[in-house]
Amino acid sequence: MRIFYLHWHEAELKERMAPLKKAGFKVTGHFSTESPPSLKDELPDLAVLSLDRLPSHGRAIAEWLWEAKKRQHIPIIFVGGAPDKVSATRQKFPNAIYCQDRDLINLVTNLQAEQIKNEKRRTRNEE
């Protein structure tokens, strides 16, 4: 599973990506507020957007992700954040997934298992 992780602090981003990489996920990240993320090479299977720093910027990236039809299928997980920031984000993105950092690995692992199941079902239905 390819994961795009957004967090607005480079050193913290590397720390947050490490457990996902250790679990075997292919993770790319973005931290710069001065340039937009590039997803031209390969679209991720999942986007993880941190609400712990600059949550309004994370919401802007979520809008950008889902505004193009070719990216609307990508699930977004918002991680962390102050309760008022999470609440504001939930109002704007009710179809996104929300969790705390400590729950992220289990959530991503479960989403991957669900994705594999769905692919197997799809393959059987095509046969």
PDB file of C-alpha atoms in Angstrom:
ATOM      1  CA  MET A   1       0.000   0.000   0.000  1.00  0.00           C
ATOM      2  CA  ARG A   2       1.324   3.418  -1.015  1.00  0.00           C
ATOM      3  CA  ILE A   3       0.780   6.123   1.607  1.00  0.00           C
ATOM      4  CA  PHE A   4       1.187   9.870   1.278  1.00  0.00           C
ATOM      5  CA  TYR A   5       1.835  11.504   4.687  1.00  0.00           C
ATOM      6  CA  LEU A   6       1.507  15.248   5.238  1.00  0.00           C
ATOM      7  CA  HIS A   7       2.863  16.936   8.366  1.00  0.00           C
ATOM      8  CA  TRP A   8       4.187  20.488   8.513  1.00  0.00           C
ATOM      9  CA  HIS A   9       7.478  19.766  10.310  1.00  0.00           C
ATOM     10  CA  GLU A  10      10.238  17.831   8.558  1.00  0.00           C
ATOM     11  CA  ALA A  11      11.832  16.056  11.539  1.00  0.00           C
ATOM     12  CA  GLU A  12       8.455  15.120  13.039  1.00  0.00           C
ATOM     13  CA  LEU A  13       7.268  13.878   9.647  1.00  0.00           C
ATOM     14  CA  LYS A  14      10.223  11.498   9.416  1.00  0.00           C
ATOM     15  CA  GLU A  15       9.464  10.199  12.926  1.00  0.00           C
ATOM     16  CA  ARG A  16       5.794   9.681  12.055  1.00  0.00           C
ATOM     17  CA  MET A  17       6.552   7.911   8.780  1.00  0.00           C
ATOM     18  CA  ALA A  18       9.094   5.511  10.323  1.00  0.00           C
ATOM     19  CA  PRO A  19       6.618   3.076  11.963  1.00  0.00           C
ATOM     20  CA  LEU A  20       4.611   2.841   8.741  1.00  0.00           C
ATOM     21  CA  LYS A  21       7.759   2.099   6.750  1.00  0.00           C
ATOM     22  CA  LYS A  22       8.840  -0.454   9.347  1.00  0.00           C
ATOM     23  CA  ALA A  23       5.444  -2.139   8.953  1.00  0.00           C
ATOM     24  CA  GLY A  24       6.186  -2.543   5.236  1.00  0.00           C
ATOM     25  CA  PHE A  25       4.209   0.324   3.733  1.00  0.00           C
ATOM     26  CA  LYS A  26       5.641   2.480   0.952  1.00  0.00           C
ATOM     27  CA  VAL A  27       5.429   5.979   2.438  1.00  0.00           C
ATOM     28  CA  THR A  28       6.211   9.339   0.883  1.00  0.00           C
ATOM     29  CA  GLY A  29       5.828  12.601   2.734  1.00  0.00           C
ATOM     30  CA  HIS A  30       5.502  16.333   2.380  1.00  0.00           C
ATOM     31  CA  PHE A  31       6.235  19.034   4.946  1.00  0.00           C
ATOM     32  CA  SER A  32       6.803  22.313   3.079  1.00  0.00           C
ATOM     33  CA  THR A  33       4.240  25.103   3.268  1.00  0.00           C
ATOM     34  CA  GLU A  34       6.089  26.840   0.444  1.00  0.00           C
ATOM     35  CA  SER A  35       5.366  24.269  -2.253  1.00  0.00           C
ATOM     36  CA  PRO A  36       2.424  22.006  -2.998  1.00  0.00           C
ATOM     37  CA  PRO A  37       2.835  18.246  -2.740  1.00  0.00           C
ATOM     38  CA  SER A  38       3.579  16.414  -5.963  1.00  0.00           C
ATOM     39  CA  LEU A  39       1.642  13.246  -6.681  1.00  0.00           C
ATOM     40  CA  LYS A  40       2.385  13.162 -10.408  1.00  0.00           C
ATOM     41  CA  ASP A  41       4.509  10.019 -10.406  1.00  0.00           C
ATOM     42  CA  GLU A  42       2.095   7.679  -8.702  1.00  0.00           C
ATOM     43  CA  LEU A  43      -1.141   8.310  -6.845  1.00  0.00           C
ATOM     44  CA  PRO A  44      -1.145   6.967  -3.298  1.00  0.00           C
ATOM     45  CA  ASP A  45      -3.606   4.371  -2.065  1.00  0.00           C
ATOM     46  CA  LEU A  46      -4.117   6.442   1.067  1.00  0.00           C
ATOM     47  CA  ALA A  47      -3.436   9.981   2.309  1.00  0.00           C
ATOM     48  CA  VAL A  48      -2.597  10.678   5.950  1.00  0.00           C
ATOM     49  CA  LEU A  49      -2.931  14.345   6.893  1.00  0.00           C
ATOM     50  CA  SER A  50      -1.817  15.547  10.300  1.00  0.00           C
ATOM     51  CA  LEU A  51      -3.974  18.056  12.149  1.00  0.00           C
ATOM     52  CA  ASP A  52      -1.321  18.620  14.836  1.00  0.00           C
ATOM     53  CA  ARG A  53       0.337  21.529  12.991  1.00  0.00           C
ATOM     54  CA  LEU A  54      -1.356  24.048  10.697  1.00  0.00           C
ATOM     55  CA  PRO A  55      -4.676  22.171  10.471  1.00  0.00           C
ATOM     56  CA  SER A  56      -6.118  24.699   8.016  1.00  0.00           C
ATOM     57  CA  HIS A  57      -3.281  23.853   5.620  1.00  0.00           C
ATOM     58  CA  GLY A  58      -4.094  20.150   5.994  1.00  0.00           C
ATOM     59  CA  ARG A  59      -7.738  20.869   5.166  1.00  0.00           C
ATOM     60  CA  ALA A  60      -6.627  22.825   2.090  1.00  0.00           C
ATOM     61  CA  ILE A  61      -4.579  19.846   0.898  1.00  0.00           C
ATOM     62  CA  ALA A  62      -7.577  17.551   1.497  1.00  0.00           C
ATOM     63  CA  GLU A  63      -9.715  19.857  -0.662  1.00  0.00           C
ATOM     64  CA  TRP A  64      -7.052  19.786  -3.363  1.00  0.00           C
ATOM     65  CA  LEU A  65      -6.830  15.988  -3.175  1.00  0.00           C
ATOM     66  CA  TRP A  66     -10.554  15.424  -3.566  1.00  0.00           C
ATOM     67  CA  GLU A  67     -11.272  18.214  -6.068  1.00  0.00           C
ATOM     68  CA  ALA A  68      -9.933  16.214  -9.029  1.00  0.00           C
ATOM     69  CA  LYS A  69     -11.926  13.175 -10.117  1.00  0.00           C
ATOM     70  CA  LYS A  70      -8.791  11.072 -10.506  1.00  0.00           C
ATOM     71  CA  ARG A  71      -7.977  11.575  -6.790  1.00  0.00           C
ATOM     72  CA  GLN A  72     -11.454  11.347  -5.246  1.00  0.00           C
ATOM     73  CA  HIS A  73     -11.106   7.601  -4.624  1.00  0.00           C
ATOM     74  CA  ILE A  74      -8.116   8.123  -2.302  1.00  0.00           C
ATOM     75  CA  PRO A  75      -9.160   7.685   1.335  1.00  0.00           C
ATOM     76  CA  ILE A  76      -8.010  10.451   3.654  1.00  0.00           C
ATOM     77  CA  ILE A  77      -7.089   9.833   7.272  1.00  0.00           C
ATOM     78  CA  PHE A  78      -6.796  12.907   9.469  1.00  0.00           C
ATOM     79  CA  VAL A  79      -4.477  12.217  12.402  1.00  0.00           C
ATOM     80  CA  GLY A  80      -4.319  13.996  15.755  1.00  0.00           C
ATOM     81  CA  GLY A  81      -5.265  17.606  16.292  1.00  0.00           C
ATOM     82  CA  ALA A  82      -6.959  19.646  18.991  1.00  0.00           C
ATOM     83  CA  PRO A  83     -10.633  18.731  19.509  1.00  0.00           C
ATOM     84  CA  ASP A  84     -11.910  22.019  18.041  1.00  0.00           C
ATOM     85  CA  LYS A  85      -9.732  21.576  14.930  1.00  0.00           C
ATOM     86  CA  VAL A  86     -10.881  17.976  14.496  1.00  0.00           C
ATOM     87  CA  SER A  87     -14.505  19.088  14.853  1.00  0.00           C
ATOM     88  CA  ALA A  88     -14.084  21.790  12.191  1.00  0.00           C
ATOM     89  CA  THR A  89     -12.432  19.265   9.889  1.00  0.00           C
ATOM     90  CA  ARG A  90     -15.181  16.659  10.450  1.00  0.00           C
ATOM     91  CA  GLN A  91     -17.778  19.222   9.399  1.00  0.00           C
ATOM     92  CA  LYS A  92     -15.920  19.898   6.176  1.00  0.00           C
ATOM     93  CA  PHE A  93     -14.866  16.290   5.459  1.00  0.00           C
ATOM     94  CA  PRO A  94     -17.467  13.932   6.938  1.00  0.00           C
ATOM     95  CA  ASN A  95     -16.350  11.064   4.666  1.00  0.00           C
ATOM     96  CA  ALA A  96     -12.753  11.141   5.863  1.00  0.00           C
ATOM     97  CA  ILE A  97     -11.377   8.859   8.570  1.00  0.00           C
ATOM     98  CA  TYR A  98     -10.149  10.250  11.899  1.00  0.00           C
ATOM     99  CA  CYS A  99      -7.772   8.769  14.457  1.00  0.00           C
ATOM    100  CA  GLN A 100      -5.003   9.542  16.910  1.00  0.00           C
ATOM    101  CA  ASP A 101      -1.380   8.871  16.013  1.00  0.00           C
ATOM    102  CA  ARG A 102      -1.184   5.836  18.311  1.00  0.00           C
ATOM    103  CA  ASP A 103      -4.020   4.152  16.344  1.00  0.00           C
ATOM    104  CA  LEU A 104      -2.693   4.840  12.848  1.00  0.00           C
ATOM    105  CA  ILE A 105      -0.755   1.603  12.207  1.00  0.00           C
ATOM    106  CA  ASN A 106      -3.715  -0.601  13.174  1.00  0.00           C
ATOM    107  CA  LEU A 107      -6.101   1.502  11.119  1.00  0.00           C
ATOM    108  CA  VAL A 108      -3.888   1.412   8.017  1.00  0.00           C
ATOM    109  CA  THR A 109      -3.309  -2.331   8.407  1.00  0.00           C
ATOM    110  CA  ASN A 110      -7.077  -2.912   8.620  1.00  0.00           C
ATOM    111  CA  LEU A 111      -7.701  -0.700   5.588  1.00  0.00           C
ATOM    112  CA  GLN A 112      -5.104  -2.654   3.629  1.00  0.00           C
ATOM    113  CA  ALA A 113      -6.740  -5.962   4.583  1.00  0.00           C
ATOM    114  CA  GLU A 114     -10.113  -4.584   3.494  1.00  0.00           C
ATOM    115  CA  GLN A 115      -8.622  -3.392   0.206  1.00  0.00           C
ATOM    116  CA  ILE A 116      -7.161  -6.853  -0.469  1.00  0.00           C
ATOM    117  CA  LYS A 117     -10.531  -8.488   0.279  1.00  0.00           C
ATOM    118  CA  ASN A 118     -12.301  -6.113  -2.095  1.00  0.00           C
ATOM    119  CA  GLU A 119      -9.772  -6.788  -4.855  1.00  0.00           C
ATOM    120  CA  LYS A 120     -10.268 -10.553  -4.454  1.00  0.00           C
ATOM    121  CA  ARG A 121     -14.051 -10.112  -4.645  1.00  0.00           C
ATOM    122  CA  ARG A 122     -13.715  -7.959  -7.736  1.00  0.00           C
ATOM    123  CA  THR A 123     -11.470 -10.561  -9.383  1.00  0.00           C
ATOM    124  CA  ARG A 124     -13.946 -13.371  -8.632  1.00  0.00           C
ATOM    125  CA  ASN A 125     -16.824 -11.333 -10.031  1.00  0.00           C
ATOM    126  CA  GLU A 126     -14.905 -10.712 -13.253  1.00  0.00           C
ATOM    127  CA  GLU A 127     -14.245 -14.437 -13.804  1.00  0.00           C
TER     128      GLU A 127
END
